[in-house]
PDB file of C-alpha atoms in Angstrom:
ATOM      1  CA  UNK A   1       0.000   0.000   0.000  1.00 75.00           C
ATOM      2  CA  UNK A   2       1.554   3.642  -1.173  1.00 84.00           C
ATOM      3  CA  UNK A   3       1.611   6.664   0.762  1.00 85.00           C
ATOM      4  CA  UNK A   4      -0.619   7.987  -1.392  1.00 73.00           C
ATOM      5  CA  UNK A   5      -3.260   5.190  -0.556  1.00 79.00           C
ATOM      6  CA  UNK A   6      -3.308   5.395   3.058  1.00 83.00           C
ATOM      7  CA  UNK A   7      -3.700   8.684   2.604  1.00 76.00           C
ATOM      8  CA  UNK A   8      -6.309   8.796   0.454  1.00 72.00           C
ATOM      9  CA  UNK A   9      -8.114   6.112   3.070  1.00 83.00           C
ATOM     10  CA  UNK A  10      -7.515   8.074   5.837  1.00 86.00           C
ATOM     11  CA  UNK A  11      -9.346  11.382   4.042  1.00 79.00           C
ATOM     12  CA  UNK A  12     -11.409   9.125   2.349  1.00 82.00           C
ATOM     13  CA  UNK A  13     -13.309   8.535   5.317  1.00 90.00           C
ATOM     14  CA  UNK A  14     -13.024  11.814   6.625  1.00 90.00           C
ATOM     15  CA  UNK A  15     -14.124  13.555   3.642  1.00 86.00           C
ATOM     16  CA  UNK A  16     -17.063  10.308   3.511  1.00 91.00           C
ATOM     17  CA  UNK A  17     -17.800  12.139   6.846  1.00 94.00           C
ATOM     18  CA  UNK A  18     -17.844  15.970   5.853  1.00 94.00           C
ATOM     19  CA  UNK A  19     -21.590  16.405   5.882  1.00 96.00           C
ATOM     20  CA  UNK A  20     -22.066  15.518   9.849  1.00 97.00           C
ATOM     21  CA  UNK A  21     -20.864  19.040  10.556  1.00 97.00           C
ATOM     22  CA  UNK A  22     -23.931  20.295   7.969  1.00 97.00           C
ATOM     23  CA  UNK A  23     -26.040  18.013   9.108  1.00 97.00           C
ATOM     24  CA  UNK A  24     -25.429  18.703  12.573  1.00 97.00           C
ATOM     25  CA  UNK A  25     -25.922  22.687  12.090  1.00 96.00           C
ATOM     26  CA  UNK A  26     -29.041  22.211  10.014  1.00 96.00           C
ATOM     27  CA  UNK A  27     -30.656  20.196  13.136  1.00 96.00           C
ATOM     28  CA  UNK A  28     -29.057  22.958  15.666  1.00 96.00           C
ATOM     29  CA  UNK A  29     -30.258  25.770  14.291  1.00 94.00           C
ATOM     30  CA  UNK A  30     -33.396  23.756  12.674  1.00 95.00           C
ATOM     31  CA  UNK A  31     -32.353  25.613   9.577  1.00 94.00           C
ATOM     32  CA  UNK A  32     -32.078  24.516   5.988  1.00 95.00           C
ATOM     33  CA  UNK A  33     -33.266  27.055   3.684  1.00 94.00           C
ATOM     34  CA  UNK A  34     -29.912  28.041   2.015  1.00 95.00           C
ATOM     35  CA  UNK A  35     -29.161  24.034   1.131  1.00 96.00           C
ATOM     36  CA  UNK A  36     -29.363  22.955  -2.490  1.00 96.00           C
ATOM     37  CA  UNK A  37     -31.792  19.854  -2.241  1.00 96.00           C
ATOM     38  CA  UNK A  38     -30.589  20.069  -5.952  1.00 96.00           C
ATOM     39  CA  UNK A  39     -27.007  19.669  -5.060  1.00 96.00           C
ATOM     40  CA  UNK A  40     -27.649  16.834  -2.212  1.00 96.00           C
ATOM     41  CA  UNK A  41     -29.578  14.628  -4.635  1.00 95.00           C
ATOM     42  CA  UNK A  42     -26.985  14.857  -7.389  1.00 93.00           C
ATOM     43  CA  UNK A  43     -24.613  13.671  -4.425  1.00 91.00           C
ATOM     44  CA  UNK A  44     -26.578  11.356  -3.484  1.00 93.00           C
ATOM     45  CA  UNK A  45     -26.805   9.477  -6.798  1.00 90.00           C
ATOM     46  CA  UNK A  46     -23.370   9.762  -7.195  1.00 85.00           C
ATOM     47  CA  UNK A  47     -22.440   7.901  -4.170  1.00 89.00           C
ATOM     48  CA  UNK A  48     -24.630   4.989  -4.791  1.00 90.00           C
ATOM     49  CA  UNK A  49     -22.726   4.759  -8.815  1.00 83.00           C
ATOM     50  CA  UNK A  50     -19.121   5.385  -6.730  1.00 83.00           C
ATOM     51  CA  UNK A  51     -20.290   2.361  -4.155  1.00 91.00           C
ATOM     52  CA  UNK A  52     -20.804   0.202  -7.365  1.00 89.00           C
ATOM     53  CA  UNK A  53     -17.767   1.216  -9.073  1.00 81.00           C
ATOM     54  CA  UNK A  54     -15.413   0.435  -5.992  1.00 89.00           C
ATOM     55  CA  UNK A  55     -17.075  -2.704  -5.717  1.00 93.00           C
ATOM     56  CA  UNK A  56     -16.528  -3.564  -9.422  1.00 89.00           C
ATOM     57  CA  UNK A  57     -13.017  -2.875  -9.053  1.00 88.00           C
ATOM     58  CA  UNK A  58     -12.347  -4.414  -5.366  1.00 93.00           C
ATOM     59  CA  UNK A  59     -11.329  -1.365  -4.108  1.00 92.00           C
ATOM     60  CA  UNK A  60     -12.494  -0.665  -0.100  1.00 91.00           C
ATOM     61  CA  UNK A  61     -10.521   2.648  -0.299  1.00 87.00           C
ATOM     62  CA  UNK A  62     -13.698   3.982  -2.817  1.00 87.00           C
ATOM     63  CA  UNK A  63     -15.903   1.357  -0.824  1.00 94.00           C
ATOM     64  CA  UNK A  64     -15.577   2.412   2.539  1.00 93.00           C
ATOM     65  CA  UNK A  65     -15.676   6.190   2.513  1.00 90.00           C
ATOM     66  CA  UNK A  66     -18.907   6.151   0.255  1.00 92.00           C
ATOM     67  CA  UNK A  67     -20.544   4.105   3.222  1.00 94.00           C
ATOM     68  CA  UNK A  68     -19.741   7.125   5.716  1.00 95.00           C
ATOM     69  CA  UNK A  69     -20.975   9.619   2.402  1.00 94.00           C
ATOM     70  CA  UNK A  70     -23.817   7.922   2.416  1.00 95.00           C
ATOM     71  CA  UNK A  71     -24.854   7.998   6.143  1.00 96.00           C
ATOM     72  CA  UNK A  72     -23.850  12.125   6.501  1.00 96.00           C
ATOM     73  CA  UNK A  73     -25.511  12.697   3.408  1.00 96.00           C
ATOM     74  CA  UNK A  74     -28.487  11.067   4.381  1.00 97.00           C
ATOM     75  CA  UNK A  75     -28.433  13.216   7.351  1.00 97.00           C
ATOM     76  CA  UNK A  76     -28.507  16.395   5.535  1.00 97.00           C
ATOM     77  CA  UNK A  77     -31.520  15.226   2.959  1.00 97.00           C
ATOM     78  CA  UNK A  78     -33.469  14.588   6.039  1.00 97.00           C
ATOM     79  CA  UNK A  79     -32.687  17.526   7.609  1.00 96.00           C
ATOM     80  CA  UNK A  80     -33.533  19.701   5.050  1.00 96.00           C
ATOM     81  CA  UNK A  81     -36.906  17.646   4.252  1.00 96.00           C
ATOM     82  CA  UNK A  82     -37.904  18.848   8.247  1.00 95.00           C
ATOM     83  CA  UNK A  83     -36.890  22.467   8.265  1.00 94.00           C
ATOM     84  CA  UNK A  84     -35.502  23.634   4.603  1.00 87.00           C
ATOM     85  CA  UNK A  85     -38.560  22.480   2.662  1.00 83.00           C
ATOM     86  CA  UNK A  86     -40.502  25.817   3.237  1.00 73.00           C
ATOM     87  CA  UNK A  87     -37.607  27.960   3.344  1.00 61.00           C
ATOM     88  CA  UNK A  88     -37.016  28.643  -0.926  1.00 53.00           C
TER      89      UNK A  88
ATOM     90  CA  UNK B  16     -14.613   0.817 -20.848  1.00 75.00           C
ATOM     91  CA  UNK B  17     -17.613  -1.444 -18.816  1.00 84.00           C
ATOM     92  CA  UNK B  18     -20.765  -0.152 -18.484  1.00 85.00           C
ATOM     93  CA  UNK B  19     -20.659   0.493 -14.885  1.00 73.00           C
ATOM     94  CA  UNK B  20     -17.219   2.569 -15.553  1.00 79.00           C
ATOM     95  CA  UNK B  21     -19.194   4.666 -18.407  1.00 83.00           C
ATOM     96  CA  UNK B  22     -22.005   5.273 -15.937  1.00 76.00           C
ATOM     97  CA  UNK B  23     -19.369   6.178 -13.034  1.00 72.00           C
ATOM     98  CA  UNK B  24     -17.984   8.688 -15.582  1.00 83.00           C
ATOM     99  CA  UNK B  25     -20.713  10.331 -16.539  1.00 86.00           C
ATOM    100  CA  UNK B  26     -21.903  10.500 -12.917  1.00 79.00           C
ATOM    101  CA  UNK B  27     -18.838  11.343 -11.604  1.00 82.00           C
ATOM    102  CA  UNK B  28     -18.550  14.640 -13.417  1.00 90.00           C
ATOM    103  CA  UNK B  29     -22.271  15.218 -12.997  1.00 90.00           C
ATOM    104  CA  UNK B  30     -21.551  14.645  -9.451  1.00 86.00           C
ATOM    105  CA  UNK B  31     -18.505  17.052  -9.741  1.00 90.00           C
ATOM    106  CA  UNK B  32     -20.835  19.686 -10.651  1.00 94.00           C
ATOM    107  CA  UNK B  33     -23.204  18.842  -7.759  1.00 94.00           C
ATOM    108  CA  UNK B  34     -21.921  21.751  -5.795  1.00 96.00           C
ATOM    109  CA  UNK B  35     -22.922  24.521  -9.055  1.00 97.00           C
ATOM    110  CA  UNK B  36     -26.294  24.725  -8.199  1.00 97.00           C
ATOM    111  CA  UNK B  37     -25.556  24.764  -4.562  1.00 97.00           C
ATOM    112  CA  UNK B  38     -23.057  27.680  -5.245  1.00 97.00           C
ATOM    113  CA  UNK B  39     -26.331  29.255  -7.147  1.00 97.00           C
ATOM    114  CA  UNK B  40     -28.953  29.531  -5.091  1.00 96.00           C
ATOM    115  CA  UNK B  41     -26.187  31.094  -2.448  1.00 96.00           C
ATOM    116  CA  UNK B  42     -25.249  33.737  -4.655  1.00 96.00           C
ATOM    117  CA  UNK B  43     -29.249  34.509  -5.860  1.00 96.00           C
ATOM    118  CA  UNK B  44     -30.092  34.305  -2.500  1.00 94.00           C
ATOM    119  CA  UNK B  45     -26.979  36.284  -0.763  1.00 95.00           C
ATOM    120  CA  UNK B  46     -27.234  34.092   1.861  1.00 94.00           C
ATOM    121  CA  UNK B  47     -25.347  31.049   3.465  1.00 95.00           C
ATOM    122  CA  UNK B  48     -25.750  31.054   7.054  1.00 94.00           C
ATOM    123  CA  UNK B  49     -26.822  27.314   6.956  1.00 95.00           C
ATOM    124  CA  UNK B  50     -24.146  25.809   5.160  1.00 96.00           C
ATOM    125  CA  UNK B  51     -21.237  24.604   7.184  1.00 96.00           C
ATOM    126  CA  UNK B  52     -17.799  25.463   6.402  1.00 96.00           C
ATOM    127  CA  UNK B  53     -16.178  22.675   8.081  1.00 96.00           C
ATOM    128  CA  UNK B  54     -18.413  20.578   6.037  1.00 96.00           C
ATOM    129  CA  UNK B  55     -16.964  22.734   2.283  1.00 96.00           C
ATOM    130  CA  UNK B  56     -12.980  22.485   3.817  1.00 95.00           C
ATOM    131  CA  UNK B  57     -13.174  18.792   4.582  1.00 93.00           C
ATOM    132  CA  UNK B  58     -14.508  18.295   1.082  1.00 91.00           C
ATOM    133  CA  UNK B  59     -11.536  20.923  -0.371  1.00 93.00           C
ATOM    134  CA  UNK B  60      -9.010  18.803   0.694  1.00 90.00           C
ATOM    135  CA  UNK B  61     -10.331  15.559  -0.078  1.00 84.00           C
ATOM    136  CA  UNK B  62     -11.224  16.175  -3.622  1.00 89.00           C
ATOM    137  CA  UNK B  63      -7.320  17.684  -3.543  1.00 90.00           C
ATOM    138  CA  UNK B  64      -6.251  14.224  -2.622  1.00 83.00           C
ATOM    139  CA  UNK B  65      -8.473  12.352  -4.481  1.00 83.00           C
ATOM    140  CA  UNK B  66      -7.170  14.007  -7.641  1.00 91.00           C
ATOM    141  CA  UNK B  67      -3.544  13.145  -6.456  1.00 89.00           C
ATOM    142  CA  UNK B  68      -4.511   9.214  -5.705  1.00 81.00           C
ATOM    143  CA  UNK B  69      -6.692   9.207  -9.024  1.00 89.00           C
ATOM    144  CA  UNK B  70      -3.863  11.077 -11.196  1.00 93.00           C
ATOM    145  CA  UNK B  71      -1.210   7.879  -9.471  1.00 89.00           C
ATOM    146  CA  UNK B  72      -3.941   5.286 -10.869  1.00 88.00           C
ATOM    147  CA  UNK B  73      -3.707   6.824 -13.797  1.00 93.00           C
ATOM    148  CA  UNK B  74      -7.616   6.284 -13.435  1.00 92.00           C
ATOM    149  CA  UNK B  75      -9.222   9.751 -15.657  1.00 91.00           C
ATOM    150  CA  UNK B  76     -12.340   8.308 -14.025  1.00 88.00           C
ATOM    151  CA  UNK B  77     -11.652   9.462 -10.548  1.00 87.00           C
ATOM    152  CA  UNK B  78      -8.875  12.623 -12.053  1.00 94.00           C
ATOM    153  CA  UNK B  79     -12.038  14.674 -14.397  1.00 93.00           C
ATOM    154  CA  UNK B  80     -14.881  14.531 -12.020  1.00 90.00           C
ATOM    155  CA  UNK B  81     -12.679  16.304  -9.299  1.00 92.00           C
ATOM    156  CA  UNK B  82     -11.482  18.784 -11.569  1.00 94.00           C
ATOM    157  CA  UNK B  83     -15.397  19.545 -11.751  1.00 95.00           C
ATOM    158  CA  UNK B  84     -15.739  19.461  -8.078  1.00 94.00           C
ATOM    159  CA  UNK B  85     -13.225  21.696  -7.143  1.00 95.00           C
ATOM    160  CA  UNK B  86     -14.482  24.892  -9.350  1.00 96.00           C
ATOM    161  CA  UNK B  87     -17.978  23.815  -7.810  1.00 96.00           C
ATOM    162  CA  UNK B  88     -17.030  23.363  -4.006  1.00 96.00           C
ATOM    163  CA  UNK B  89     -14.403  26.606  -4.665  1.00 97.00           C
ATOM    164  CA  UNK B  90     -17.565  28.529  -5.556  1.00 97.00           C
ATOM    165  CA  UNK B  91     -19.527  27.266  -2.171  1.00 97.00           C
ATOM    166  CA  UNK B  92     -16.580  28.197  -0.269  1.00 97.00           C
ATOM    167  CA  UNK B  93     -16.353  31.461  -2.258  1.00 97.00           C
ATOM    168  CA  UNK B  94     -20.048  32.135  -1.344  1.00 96.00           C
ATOM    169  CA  UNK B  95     -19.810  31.729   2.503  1.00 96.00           C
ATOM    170  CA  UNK B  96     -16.792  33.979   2.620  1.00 96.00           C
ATOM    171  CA  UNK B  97     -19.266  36.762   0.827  1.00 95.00           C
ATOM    172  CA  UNK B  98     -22.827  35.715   2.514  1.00 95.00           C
ATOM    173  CA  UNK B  99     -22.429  33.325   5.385  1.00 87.00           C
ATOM    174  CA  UNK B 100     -19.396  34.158   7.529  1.00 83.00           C
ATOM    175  CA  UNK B 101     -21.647  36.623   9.596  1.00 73.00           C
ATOM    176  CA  UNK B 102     -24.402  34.679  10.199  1.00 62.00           C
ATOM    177  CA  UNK B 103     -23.670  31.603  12.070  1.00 53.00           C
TER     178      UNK B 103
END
């Protein structure tokens, strides 16, 4: 395994896990009307082709961090379904 | 090419653009005091090291869609410096 791999692992994962912190300020400040649902879908999508890709290829470094993407991503779609709907 | 690398692809730089429309509706609406900026710079450096694992691979598959991605998420982040940086 390269530098380069573990690395990309490492912020993989963290970058699978970016959307907690939007998630988590959209249910703080029960807030959502400056989020793209647009934008989330798109993402959203995209994950679940990424997921199928990494499994194609056998790769758990595209794998993994899509499972976290998925999860925080989640998060924000629901958030913004309870307080961003209304908010255009 | 298979099918499921095509459809990766195409996602993947439809995906990369996810962020545009985001970007958008901050700049039509001047305002981004929902979206989290730990959330954008977590997601700025991982697509910067996702470009450096893909570009190792050799894989244009993972390279392309981040170039897309980083003009999108560069816009977000361009966007909360302007419209959300005083509103938290």
């Amino acid at each position: 395994m390269s530098l380069l791999e573990i690395l990309a692992g490492i912020f993989g994962v963290i970058g699978g896990c970016a959307n907690f912190p939007q998630a988590y300020k959209i249910f703080k400040r029960k807030s959502a009307g400056d989020i793209s649902i647009v934008t989330y879908l798109i993402i959203f999508i995209s994950i679940i082709l990424w997921t199928l890709y990494g499994i194609e290829l056998r790769n758990p470094i595209i794998v993994i961090p899509n499972i976290f993407a998925f999860i925080s991503v989640d998060a924000v779609i629901i958030g913004w379904f309870r307080f961003g709907r209304n908010n255009k």
